[in-house]
């Protein structure tokens, strides 16, 4: 049976050209970039070229890019690193985040609250999950040390008005972090236009390797390392850098800049085909997330009275790999907390489906998927009730 992959928001295959670029850094240019000798220098050159590539494409300085092990680690470094520095300087105690952040942000904020006595407030969102700049302005406090609002939501695909939120934070001199792990996979951006102070990325969402990410940190910001040891990454992230993965990330990121527009046009057409078909053909279905301000490859739905996890299994058995949108596993009948936050009743929120497309997705794959989807939803509704 052929299996069709429709879960590009979970991860993407590494581009063949990226694999080829990474290869020599495993066994030929393998030196430790911190070593003084020739082998070390060659690796350091590759590392610094990769840093330069990322920096120039987002209008940052190379010294403002810290390589990490993942999007999750970048989020952790942003929140915990800023919180620790604020604690050291005794300048404030309050974090402001959206209520539908990725767990890498929300769980970190949670731990800072539970273990370290920070206060966390949650920004109001509308039914689509949008955070407005005025909501940030009215929720900011004198003791706020960080605002964190994701660029685009992984579950419902909604894109936030980052530069407007950034403006409010800048006006109030509060550092602003955005989790751009989904966002950065689909468009070019400039950190000064976005007015962000910290921005997280992860390579495996844009055809780069898993296990590598980056955090943009505006120079002059007070931040402490959360992984302590050697002085790698400007003293902000100890550990010998994973040069092959970092080189691969830079190559994949460059391709987003070069090929982003054509990739976008390709997936947008297929995405709208899915959305239009589902809303027309499947009764008691709704699109989740913003109808326009959403990721170009992202279609997400709720189906009333259909268990989402069962639907994923039924679709998988039919040869289609989709997601319920969050990382929740089968056997856990809890609806996604994001969908509950957005105001969906549990009878709807339990029936979530996320279909995300990629540069390898074809019209034929989408047609085949749409042929089976209504029947699968019907079947699952029969099993659920
Ligand atoms: C995937 C994802 C992450 C986590 O990135 P990893 O590199 O898998 O750790 C964080 N935030 C968002 C929005 C994501 O989609």
Short mmCIF file of C-alpha atoms and ligand atoms in Angstrom, two decimals, residues 9-10 69-75 101-105 150-155 179-183 200-205 210-213 354, ligand 1:
data_model
loop_
_atom_site.label_atom_id
_atom_site.label_comp_id
_atom_site.label_asym_id
_atom_site.label_seq_id
_atom_site.Cartn_x
_atom_site.Cartn_y
_atom_site.Cartn_z
CA UNK A 9 3.64 20.64 10.08
CA UNK A 10 4.88 17.74 12.22
CA UNK A 69 19.33 21.51 19.40
CA UNK A 70 15.74 22.28 18.38
CA UNK A 71 12.89 24.71 18.16
CA UNK A 72 11.95 23.55 21.64
CA UNK A 73 15.37 24.39 23.04
CA UNK A 74 15.26 27.82 21.39
CA UNK A 75 11.94 28.49 23.14
CA UNK A 101 1.54 28.53 22.65
CA UNK A 102 3.44 25.35 21.76
CA UNK A 103 4.23 23.32 24.92
CA UNK A 104 7.91 24.31 24.55
CA UNK A 105 6.77 27.81 25.55
CA UNK A 150 3.93 32.60 18.41
CA UNK A 151 4.30 33.67 14.79
CA UNK A 152 2.00 30.95 13.50
CA UNK A 153 0.12 28.32 15.45
CA UNK A 154 0.97 24.69 14.74
CA UNK A 155 -2.51 23.34 15.51
CA UNK A 179 8.13 31.12 18.37
CA UNK A 180 8.54 31.23 14.60
CA UNK A 181 9.10 27.50 14.15
CA UNK A 182 6.07 27.16 11.84
CA UNK A 183 6.14 30.75 10.58
CA UNK A 200 12.90 30.67 17.60
CA UNK A 201 13.36 28.43 14.57
CA UNK A 202 13.69 24.70 13.98
CA UNK A 203 15.21 23.20 10.84
CA UNK A 204 13.09 20.08 10.47
CA UNK A 205 9.97 22.09 9.68
CA UNK A 210 15.89 17.17 12.97
CA UNK A 211 17.70 18.07 16.17
CA UNK A 212 18.89 21.55 15.24
CA UNK A 213 17.39 24.99 15.75
CA UNK A 354 -4.93 18.72 10.70
C1 LIG B 1 7.59 21.89 15.96
C2 LIG B 1 7.38 23.11 16.78
C3 LIG B 1 8.17 23.38 17.92
C4 LIG B 1 9.22 22.42 18.40
O1 LIG B 1 10.29 22.32 17.52
P1 LIG B 1 11.28 21.05 17.65
O2 LIG B 1 12.42 21.41 16.77
O3 LIG B 1 10.49 19.87 17.16
O4 LIG B 1 11.65 20.93 19.07
C5 LIG B 1 7.95 24.55 18.60
N1 LIG B 1 7.00 25.41 18.22
C6 LIG B 1 6.22 25.20 17.16
C7 LIG B 1 5.20 26.22 16.77
C8 LIG B 1 6.37 24.03 16.40
O5 LIG B 1 5.58 23.80 15.35
#
